[in-house]
mmCIF file of C-alpha atoms in Angstrom:
data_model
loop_
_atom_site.group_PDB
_atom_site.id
_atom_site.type_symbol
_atom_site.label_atom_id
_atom_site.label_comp_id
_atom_site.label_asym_id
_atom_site.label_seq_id
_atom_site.Cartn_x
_atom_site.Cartn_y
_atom_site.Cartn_z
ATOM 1 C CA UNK E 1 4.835 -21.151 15.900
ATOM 2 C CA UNK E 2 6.582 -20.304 19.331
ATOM 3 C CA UNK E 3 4.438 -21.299 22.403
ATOM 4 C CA UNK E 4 5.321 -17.784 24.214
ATOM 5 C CA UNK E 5 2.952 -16.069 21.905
ATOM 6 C CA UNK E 6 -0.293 -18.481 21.833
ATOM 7 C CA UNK E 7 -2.331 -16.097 24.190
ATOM 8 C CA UNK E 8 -1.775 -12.988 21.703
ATOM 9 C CA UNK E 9 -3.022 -15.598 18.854
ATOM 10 C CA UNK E 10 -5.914 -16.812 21.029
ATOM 11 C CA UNK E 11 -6.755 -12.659 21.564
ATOM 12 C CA UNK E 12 -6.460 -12.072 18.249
ATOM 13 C CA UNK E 13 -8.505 -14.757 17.232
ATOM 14 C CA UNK E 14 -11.177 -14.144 19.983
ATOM 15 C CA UNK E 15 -11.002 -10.612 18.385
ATOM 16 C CA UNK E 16 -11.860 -11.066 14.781
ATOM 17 C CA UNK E 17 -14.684 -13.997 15.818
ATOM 18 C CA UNK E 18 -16.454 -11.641 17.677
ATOM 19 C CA UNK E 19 -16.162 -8.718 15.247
ATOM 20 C CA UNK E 20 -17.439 -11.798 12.523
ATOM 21 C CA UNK E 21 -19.814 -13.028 14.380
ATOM 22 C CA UNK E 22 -21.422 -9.653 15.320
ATOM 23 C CA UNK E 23 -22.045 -8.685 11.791
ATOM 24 C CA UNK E 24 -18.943 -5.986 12.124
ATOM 25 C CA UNK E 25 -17.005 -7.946 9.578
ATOM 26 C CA UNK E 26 -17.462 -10.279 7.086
ATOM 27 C CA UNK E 27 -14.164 -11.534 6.636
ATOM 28 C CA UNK E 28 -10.712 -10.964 8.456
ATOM 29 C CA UNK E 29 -7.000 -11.922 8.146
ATOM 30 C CA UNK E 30 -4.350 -10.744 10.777
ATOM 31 C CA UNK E 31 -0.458 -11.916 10.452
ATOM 32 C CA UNK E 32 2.607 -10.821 12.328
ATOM 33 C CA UNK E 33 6.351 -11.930 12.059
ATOM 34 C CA UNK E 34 8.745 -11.061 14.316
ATOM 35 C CA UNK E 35 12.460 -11.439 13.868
ATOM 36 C CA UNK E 36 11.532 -13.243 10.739
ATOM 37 C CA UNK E 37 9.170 -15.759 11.677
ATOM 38 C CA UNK E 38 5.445 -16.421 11.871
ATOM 39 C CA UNK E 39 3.857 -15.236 15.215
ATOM 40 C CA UNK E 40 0.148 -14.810 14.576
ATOM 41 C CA UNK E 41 -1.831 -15.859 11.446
ATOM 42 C CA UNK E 42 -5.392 -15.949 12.012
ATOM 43 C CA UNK E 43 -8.249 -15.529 9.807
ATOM 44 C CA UNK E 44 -11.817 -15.607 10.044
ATOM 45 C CA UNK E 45 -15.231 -14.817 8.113
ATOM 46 C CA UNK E 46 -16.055 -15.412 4.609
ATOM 47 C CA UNK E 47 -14.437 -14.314 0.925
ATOM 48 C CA UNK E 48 -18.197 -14.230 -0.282
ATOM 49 C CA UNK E 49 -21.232 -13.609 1.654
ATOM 50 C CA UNK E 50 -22.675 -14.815 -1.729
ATOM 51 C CA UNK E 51 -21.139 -17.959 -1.847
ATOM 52 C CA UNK E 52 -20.122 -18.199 1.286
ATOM 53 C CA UNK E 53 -16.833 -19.274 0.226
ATOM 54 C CA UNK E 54 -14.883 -18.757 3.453
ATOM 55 C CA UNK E 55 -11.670 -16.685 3.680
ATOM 56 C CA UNK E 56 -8.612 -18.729 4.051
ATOM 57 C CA UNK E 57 -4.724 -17.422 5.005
ATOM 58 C CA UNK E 58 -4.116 -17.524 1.814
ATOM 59 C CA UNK E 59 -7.031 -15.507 0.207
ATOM 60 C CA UNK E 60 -5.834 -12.039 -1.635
ATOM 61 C CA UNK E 61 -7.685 -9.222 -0.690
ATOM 62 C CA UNK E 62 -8.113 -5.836 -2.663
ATOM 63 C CA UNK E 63 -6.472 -3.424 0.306
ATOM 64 C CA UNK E 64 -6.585 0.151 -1.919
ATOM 65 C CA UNK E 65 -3.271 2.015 -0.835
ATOM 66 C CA UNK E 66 -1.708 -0.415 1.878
ATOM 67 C CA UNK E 67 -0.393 -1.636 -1.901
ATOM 68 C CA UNK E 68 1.387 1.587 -1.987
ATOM 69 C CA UNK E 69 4.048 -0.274 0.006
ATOM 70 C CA UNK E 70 4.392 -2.968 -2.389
ATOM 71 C CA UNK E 71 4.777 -0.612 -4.868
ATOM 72 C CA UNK E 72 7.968 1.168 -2.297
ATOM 73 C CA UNK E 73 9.430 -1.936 -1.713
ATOM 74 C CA UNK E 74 10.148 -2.533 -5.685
ATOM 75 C CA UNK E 75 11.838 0.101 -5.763
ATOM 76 C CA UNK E 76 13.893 0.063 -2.597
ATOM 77 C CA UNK E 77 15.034 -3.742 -4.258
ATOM 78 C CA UNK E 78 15.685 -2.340 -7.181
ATOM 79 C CA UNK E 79 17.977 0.372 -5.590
ATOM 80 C CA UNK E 80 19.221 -2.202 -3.510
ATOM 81 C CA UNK E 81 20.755 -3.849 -7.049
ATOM 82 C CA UNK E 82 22.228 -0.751 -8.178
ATOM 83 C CA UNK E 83 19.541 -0.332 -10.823
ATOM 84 C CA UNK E 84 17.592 2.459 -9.356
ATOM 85 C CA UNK E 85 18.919 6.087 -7.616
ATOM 86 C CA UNK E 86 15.984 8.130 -5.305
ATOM 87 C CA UNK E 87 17.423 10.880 -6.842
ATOM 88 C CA UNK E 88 17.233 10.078 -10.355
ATOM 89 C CA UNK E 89 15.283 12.518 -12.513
ATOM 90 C CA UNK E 90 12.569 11.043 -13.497
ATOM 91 C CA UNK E 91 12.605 12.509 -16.989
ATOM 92 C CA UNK E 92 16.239 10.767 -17.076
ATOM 93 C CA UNK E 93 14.510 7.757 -18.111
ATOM 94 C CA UNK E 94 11.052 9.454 -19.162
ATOM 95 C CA UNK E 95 11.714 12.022 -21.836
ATOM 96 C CA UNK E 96 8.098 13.118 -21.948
ATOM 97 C CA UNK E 97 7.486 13.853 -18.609
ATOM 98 C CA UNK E 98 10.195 16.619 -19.283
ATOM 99 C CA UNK E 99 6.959 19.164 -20.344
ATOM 100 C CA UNK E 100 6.048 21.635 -18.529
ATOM 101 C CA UNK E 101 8.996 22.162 -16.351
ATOM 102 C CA UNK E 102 8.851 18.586 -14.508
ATOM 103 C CA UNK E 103 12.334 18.258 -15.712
ATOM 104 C CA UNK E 104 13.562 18.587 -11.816
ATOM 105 C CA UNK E 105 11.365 16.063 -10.202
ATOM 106 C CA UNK E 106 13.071 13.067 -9.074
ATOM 107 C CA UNK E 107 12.153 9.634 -7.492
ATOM 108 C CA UNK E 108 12.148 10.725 -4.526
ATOM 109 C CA UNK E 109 9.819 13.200 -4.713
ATOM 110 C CA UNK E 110 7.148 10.942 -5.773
ATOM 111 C CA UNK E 111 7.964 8.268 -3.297
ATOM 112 C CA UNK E 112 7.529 11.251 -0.626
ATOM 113 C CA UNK E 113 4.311 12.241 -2.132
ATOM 114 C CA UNK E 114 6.111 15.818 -2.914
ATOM 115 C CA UNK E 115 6.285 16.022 -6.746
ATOM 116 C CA UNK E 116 3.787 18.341 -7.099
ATOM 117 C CA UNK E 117 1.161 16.010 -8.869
ATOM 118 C CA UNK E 118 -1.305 14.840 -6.857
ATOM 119 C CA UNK E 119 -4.137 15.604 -9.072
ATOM 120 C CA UNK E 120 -5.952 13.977 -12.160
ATOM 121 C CA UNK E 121 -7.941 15.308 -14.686
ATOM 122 C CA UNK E 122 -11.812 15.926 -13.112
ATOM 123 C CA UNK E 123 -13.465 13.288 -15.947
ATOM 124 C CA UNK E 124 -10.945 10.433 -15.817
ATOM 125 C CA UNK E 125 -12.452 7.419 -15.567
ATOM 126 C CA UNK E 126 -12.011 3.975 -14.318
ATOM 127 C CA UNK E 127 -11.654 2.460 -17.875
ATOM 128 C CA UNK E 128 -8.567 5.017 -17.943
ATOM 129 C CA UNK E 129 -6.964 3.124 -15.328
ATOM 130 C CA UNK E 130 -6.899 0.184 -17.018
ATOM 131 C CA UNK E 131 -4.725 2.190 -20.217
ATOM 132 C CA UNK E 132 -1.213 2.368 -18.890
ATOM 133 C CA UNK E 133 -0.186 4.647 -21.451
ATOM 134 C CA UNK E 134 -3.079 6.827 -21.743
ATOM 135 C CA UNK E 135 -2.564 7.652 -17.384
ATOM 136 C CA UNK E 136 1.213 8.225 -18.118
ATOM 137 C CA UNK E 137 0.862 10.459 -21.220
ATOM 138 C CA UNK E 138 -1.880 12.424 -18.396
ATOM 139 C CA UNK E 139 1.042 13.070 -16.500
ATOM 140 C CA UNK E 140 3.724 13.401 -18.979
ATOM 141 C CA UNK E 141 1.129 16.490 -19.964
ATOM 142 C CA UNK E 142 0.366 17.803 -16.484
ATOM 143 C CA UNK E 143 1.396 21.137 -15.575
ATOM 144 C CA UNK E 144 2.622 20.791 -11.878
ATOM 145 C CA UNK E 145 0.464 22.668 -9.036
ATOM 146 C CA UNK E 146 4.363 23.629 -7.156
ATOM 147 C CA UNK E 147 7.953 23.124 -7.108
ATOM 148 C CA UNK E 148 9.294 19.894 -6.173
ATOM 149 C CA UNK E 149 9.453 19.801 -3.005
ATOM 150 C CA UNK E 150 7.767 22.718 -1.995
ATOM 151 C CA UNK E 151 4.703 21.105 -0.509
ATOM 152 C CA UNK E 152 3.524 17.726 0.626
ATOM 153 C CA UNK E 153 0.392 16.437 -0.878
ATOM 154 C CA UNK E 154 -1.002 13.124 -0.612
ATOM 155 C CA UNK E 155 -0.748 11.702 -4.426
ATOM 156 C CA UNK E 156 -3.911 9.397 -3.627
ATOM 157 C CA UNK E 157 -3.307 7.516 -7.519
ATOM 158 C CA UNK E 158 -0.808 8.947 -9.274
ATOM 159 C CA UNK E 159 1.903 7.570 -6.996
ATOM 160 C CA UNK E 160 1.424 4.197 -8.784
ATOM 161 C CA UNK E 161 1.853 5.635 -12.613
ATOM 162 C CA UNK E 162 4.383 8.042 -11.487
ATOM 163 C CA UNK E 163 6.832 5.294 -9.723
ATOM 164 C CA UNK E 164 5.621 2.440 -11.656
ATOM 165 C CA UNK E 165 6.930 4.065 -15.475
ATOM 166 C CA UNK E 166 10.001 4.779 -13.799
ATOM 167 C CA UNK E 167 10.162 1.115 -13.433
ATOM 168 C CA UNK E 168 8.779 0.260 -16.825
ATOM 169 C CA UNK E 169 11.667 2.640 -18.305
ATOM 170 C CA UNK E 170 14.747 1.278 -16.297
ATOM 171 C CA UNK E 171 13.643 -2.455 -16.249
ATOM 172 C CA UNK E 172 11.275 -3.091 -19.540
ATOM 173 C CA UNK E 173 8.701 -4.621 -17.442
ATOM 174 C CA UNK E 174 5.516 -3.959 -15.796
ATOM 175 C CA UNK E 175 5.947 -2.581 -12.186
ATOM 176 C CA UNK E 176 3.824 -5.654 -10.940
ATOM 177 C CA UNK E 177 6.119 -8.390 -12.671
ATOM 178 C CA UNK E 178 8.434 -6.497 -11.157
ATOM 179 C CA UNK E 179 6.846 -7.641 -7.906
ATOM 180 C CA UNK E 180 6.448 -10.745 -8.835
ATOM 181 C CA UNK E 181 9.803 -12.385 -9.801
ATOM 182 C CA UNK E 182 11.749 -9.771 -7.680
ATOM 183 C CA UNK E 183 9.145 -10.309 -3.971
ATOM 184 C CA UNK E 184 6.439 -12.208 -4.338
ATOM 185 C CA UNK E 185 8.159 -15.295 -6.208
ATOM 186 C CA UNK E 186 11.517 -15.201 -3.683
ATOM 187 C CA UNK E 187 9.168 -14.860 -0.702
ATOM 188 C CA UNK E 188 7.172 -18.054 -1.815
ATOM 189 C CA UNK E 189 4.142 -15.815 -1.650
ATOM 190 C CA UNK E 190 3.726 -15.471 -5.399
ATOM 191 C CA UNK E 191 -0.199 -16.055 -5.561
ATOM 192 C CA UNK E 192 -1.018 -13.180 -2.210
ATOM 193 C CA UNK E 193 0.814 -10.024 -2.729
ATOM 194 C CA UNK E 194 -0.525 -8.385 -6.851
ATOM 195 C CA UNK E 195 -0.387 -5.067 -8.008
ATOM 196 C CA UNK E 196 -2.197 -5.928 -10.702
ATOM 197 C CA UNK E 197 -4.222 -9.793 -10.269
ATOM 198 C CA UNK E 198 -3.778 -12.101 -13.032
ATOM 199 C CA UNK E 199 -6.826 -13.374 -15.074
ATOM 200 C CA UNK E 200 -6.789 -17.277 -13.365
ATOM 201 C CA UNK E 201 -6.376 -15.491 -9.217
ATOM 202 C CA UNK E 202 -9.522 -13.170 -10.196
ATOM 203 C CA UNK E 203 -12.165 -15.938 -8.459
ATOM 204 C CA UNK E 204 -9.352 -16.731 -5.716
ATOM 205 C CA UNK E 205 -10.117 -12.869 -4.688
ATOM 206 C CA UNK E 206 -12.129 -11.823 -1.338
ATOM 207 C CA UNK E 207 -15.597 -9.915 -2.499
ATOM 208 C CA UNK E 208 -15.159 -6.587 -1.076
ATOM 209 C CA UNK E 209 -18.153 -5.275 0.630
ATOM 210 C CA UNK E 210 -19.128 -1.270 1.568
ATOM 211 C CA UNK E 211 -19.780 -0.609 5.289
ATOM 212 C CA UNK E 212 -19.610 3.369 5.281
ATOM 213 C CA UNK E 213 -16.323 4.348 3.133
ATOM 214 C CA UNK E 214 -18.719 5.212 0.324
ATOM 215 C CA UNK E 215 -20.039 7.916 2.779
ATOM 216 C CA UNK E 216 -17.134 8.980 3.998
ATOM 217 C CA UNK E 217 -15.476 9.603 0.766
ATOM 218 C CA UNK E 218 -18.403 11.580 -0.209
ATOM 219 C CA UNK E 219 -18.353 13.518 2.975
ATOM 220 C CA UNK E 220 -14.423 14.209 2.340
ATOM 221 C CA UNK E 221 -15.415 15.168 -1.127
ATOM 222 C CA UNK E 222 -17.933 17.836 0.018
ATOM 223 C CA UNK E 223 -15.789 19.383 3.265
ATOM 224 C CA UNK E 224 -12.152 19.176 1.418
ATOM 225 C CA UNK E 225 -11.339 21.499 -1.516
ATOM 226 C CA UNK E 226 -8.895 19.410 -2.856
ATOM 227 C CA UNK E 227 -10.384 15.897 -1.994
ATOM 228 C CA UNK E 228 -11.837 16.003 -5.957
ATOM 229 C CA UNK E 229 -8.907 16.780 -6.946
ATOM 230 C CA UNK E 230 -6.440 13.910 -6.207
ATOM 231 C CA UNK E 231 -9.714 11.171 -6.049
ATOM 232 C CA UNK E 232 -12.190 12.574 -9.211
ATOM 233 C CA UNK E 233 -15.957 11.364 -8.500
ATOM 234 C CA UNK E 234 -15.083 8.509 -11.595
ATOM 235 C CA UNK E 235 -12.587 7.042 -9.256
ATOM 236 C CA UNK E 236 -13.376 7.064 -5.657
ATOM 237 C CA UNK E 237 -10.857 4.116 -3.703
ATOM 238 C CA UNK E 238 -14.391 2.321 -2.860
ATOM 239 C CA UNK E 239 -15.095 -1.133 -2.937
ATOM 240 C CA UNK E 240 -16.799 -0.519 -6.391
ATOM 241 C CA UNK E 241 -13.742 0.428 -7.926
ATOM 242 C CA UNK E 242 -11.341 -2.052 -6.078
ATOM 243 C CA UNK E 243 -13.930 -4.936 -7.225
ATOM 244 C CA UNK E 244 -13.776 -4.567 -10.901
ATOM 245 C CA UNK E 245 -12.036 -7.338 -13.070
ATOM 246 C CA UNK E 246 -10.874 -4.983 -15.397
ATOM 247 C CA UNK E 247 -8.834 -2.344 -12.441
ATOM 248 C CA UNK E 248 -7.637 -5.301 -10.179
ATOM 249 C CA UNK E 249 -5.999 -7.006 -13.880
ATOM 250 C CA UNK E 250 -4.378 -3.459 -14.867
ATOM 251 C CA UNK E 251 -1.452 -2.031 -13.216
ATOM 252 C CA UNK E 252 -2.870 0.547 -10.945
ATOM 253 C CA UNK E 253 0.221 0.768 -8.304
ATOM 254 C CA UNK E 254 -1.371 3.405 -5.878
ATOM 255 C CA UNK E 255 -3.657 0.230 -4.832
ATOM 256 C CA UNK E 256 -2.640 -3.437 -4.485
ATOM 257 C CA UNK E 257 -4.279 -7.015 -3.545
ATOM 258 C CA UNK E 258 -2.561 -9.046 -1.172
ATOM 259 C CA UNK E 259 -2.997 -11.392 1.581
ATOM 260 C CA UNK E 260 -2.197 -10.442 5.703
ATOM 261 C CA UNK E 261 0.367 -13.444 6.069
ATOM 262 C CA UNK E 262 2.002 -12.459 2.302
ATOM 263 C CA UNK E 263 2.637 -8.633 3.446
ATOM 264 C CA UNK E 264 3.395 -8.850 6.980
ATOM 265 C CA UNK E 265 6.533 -11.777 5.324
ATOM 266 C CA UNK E 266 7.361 -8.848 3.032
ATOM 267 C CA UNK E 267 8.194 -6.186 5.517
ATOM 268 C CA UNK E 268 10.006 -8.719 7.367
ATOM 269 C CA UNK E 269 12.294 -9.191 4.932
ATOM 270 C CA UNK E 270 12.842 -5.828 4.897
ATOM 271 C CA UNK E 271 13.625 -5.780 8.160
ATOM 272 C CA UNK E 272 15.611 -8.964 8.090
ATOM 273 C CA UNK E 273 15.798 -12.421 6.808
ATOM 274 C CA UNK E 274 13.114 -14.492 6.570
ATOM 275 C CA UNK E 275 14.223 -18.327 5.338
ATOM 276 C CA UNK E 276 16.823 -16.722 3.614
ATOM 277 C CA UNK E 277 15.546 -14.104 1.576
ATOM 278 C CA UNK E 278 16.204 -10.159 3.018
ATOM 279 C CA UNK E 279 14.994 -8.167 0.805
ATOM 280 C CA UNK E 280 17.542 -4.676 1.665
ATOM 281 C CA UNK E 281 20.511 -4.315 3.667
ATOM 282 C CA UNK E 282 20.393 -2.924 7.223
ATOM 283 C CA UNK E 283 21.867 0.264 5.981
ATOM 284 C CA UNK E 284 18.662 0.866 3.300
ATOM 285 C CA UNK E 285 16.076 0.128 5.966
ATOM 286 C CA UNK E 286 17.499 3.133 8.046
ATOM 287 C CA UNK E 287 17.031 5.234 5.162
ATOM 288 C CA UNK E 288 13.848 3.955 3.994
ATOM 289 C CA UNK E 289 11.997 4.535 6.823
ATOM 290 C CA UNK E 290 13.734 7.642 8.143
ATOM 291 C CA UNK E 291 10.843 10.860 8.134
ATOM 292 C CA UNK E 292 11.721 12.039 4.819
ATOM 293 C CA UNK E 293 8.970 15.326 4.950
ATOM 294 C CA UNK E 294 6.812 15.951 7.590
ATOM 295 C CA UNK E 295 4.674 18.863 6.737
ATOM 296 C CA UNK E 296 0.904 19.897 6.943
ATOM 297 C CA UNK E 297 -0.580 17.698 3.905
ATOM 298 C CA UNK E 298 -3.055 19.460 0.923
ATOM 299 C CA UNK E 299 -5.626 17.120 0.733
ATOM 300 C CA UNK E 300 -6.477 16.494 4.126
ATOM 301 C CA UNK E 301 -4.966 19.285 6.019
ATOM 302 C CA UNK E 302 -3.389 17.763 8.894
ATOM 303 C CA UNK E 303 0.240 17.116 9.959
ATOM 304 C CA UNK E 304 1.321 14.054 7.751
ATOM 305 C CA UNK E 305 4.772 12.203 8.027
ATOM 306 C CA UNK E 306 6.236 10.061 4.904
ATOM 307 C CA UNK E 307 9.799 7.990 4.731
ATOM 308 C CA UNK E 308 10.692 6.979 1.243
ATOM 309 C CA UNK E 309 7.424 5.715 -0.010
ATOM 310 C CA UNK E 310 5.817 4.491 3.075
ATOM 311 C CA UNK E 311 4.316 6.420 6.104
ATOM 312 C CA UNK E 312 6.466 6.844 9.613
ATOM 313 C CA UNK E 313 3.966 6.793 12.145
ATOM 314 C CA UNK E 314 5.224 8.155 16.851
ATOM 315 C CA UNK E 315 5.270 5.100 17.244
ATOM 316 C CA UNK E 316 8.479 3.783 15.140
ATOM 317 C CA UNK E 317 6.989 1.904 12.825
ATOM 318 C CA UNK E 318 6.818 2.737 9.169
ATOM 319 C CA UNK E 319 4.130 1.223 6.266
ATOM 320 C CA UNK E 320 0.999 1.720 4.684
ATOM 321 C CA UNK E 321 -2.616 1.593 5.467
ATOM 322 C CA UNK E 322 -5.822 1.747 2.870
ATOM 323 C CA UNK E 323 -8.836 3.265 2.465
ATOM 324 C CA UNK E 324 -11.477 1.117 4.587
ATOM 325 C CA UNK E 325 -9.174 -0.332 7.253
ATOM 326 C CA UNK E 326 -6.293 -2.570 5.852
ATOM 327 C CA UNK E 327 -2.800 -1.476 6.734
ATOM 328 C CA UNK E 328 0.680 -3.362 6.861
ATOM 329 C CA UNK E 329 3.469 -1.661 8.973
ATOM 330 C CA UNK E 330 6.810 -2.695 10.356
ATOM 331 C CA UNK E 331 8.307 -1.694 13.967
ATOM 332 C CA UNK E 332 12.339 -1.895 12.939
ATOM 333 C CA UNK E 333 13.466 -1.722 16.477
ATOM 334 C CA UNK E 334 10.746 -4.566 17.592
ATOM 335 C CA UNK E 335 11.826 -6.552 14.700
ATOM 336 C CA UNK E 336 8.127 -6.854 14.462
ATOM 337 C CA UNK E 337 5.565 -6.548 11.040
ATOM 338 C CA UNK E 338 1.858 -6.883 11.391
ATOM 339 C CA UNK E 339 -0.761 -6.628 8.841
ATOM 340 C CA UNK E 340 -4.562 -6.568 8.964
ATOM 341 C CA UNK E 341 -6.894 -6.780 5.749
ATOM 342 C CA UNK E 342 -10.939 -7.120 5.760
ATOM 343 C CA UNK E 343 -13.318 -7.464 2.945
ATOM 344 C CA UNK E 344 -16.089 -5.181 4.404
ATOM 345 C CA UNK E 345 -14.503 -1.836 3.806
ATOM 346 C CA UNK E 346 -15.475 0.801 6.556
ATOM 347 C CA UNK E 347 -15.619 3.970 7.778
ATOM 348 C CA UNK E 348 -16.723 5.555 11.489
ATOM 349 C CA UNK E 349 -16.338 2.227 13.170
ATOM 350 C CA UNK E 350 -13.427 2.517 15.409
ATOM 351 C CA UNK E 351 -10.975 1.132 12.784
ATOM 352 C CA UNK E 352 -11.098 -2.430 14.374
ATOM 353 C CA UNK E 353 -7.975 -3.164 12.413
ATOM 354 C CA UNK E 354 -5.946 -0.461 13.829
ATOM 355 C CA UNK E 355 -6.955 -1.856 17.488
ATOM 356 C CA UNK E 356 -5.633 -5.162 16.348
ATOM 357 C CA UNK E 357 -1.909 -3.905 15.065
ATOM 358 C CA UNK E 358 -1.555 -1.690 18.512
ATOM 359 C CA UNK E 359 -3.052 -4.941 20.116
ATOM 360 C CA UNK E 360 0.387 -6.836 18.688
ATOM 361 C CA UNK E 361 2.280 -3.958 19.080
ATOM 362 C CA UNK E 362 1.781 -3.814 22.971
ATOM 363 C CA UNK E 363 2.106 -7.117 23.462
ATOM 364 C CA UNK E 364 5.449 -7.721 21.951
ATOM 365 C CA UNK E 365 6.804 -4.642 23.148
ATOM 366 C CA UNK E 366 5.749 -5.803 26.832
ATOM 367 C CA UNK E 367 7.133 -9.353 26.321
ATOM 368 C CA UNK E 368 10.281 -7.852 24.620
ATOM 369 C CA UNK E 369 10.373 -4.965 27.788
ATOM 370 C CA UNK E 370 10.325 -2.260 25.504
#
């Protein structure tokens, strides 16, 4: 890696020790590329407490909706080969989804998180998420709450079924061999970046731990009207869920499983080309992370802001972050991406991960004199 940037690694590094070492964390991974190559990789802590299997660069963690952006980035590829529109209607391809007047909801509005569909049925379980059809035929049957387009609600899990059949439909395959052979594989990162984790990477996986998102999510559940309604009590984004076999083998693309190194070389190609492989053209990536909506949002009630599929954030950058502190953005005009995934999923703590992307962030910019 380029000498310029060893004292941000040695930061970074001093960073996650002490958060290890202090009991904060049990296991870390930070990466950053910038103008397609590796600048920081650093990992520290253990996959298992149990075991005490230590985490490695390349071990996949569960990161709940940072694999929301995995799920964006198939699509903008596909687009990118002509075999995709954002403004197809999605019951072009999906017939059923035609009930219920849902005939005028396009791509776009789900990637925006403005379909009108945020919510699941109240007794849906997490055995349902592992039927593909059975969650698609739920939302082939909803009745939307609005217009398309007429509000902006966070669609918490049904983001993944809703762009993930439109997928299935146009390509025949599963939205996460999609991924694969179309990303992952091209990216030579096909064993850290899943939407759904085959059988033989299950004991490769990071053991996810609870450190307060339990709590929180139950505190948003009893202070948020809708908070029930787009996350039923069956299937909270916890650590519970995001460590069962069955969920992390099934296609659930609202939630992914990825390492920090394998998603921080994905938005790079996005931005650019990393050995080769760019992912979009220059002309995409202005659209794709252009504010799309920026509206007061129904679940949480605060001023959100969404591109096509990721989140646009003051600061320029556009991505995704998850439930319990991982997150993977890109800063276009940096030519910087950084992730951050942990295994201990928490709440109320200062969102160490966050510190450690505006950490990066600061320090490029300054080197760069932006």
């Amino acid at each position: 890696m380029d000498g310029r940037w060893d004292g941000l690694r040695a930061e970074v590094r001093k960073t996650i020790d002490e958060l290890v070492s202090s009991g904060a964390e049990a296991g870390v991974q930070v990466a950053a590329y910038l103008d397609g190559r590796p600048i920081v990789q650093e990992q520290a802590g253990q996959a298992d407490a149990t075991t005490r299997r230590p985490l490695t660069a390349g071990t996949p963690v569960h990161a709940v909706s940072t694999g929301k952006g995995l799920t964006a980035t198939v699509v903008h590829v596909l687009t990118e080969q002509g075999r995709l529109d954002y403004d197809l209607p999605i019951a072009e391809v999906w017939p059923e989804f035609a009930r219920h007047g849902k005939d005028r909801i396009t791509l776009r509005h789900a990637l925006t998180h403005t379909a009108g569909l945020p919510a699941l049925p109240a007794d849906v379980t997490r055995e349902d998420f592992t039927d593909w059809e059975r969650m698609c035929s739920l939302l082939a049957d909803a009745e939307p709450l609005w217009a398309p387009g007429e509000r902006l609600a966070y669609h918490a899990w049904t983001f993944g079924w809703l762009v993930g059949e439109v997928v299935r439909r146009v390509t025949g395959r599963r939205i996460s061999e999609v991924l694969a052979d179309e990303v992952a594989g091209p990216l030579g990162v096909p064993g850290e970046l899943f939407l759904a984790v085959p059988e033989a990477d299950l004991p490769r996986l990071a053991r996810l731990e609870d450190a307060g998102l339990s709590a929180m999510i139950a505190y948003a559940a009893e202070h948020l009207p809708n908070f029930d309604a787009v996350a039923p009590p069956g299937v909270r984004p916890d650590a519970a869920i995001g460590s069962r076999p069955d969920v992390l083998r099934a296609d659930v693309p609202a939630v992914g499983t990825m390492s920090a190194r394998a998603v921080a070389r994905m938005y790079a190609a996005l931005l650019g080309p990393v050995d080769g492989v760019q992912l979009i053209s220059p002309k995409r990536l202005r659209e794709v992370s252009a504010v799309a909506v920026r509206a007061e949002e129904w679940v949480f009630g605060q001023e959100a802001t969404f591109g096509l599929g990721y989140a646009v954030d003051d600061d320029g950058s556009f991505g995704t972050a998850g439930s319990g502190g991982s997150l993977a953005f890109a800063y276009p005009q940096l030519g910087l991406t950084v992730a951050a995934v942990r295994n201990r999923l928490g709440a109320g703590d200062g969102d160490p991960m966050e510190q450690l992307r505006i950490l990066i962030r600061d320090t490029v910019a300054r080197e760069l004199g932006q």
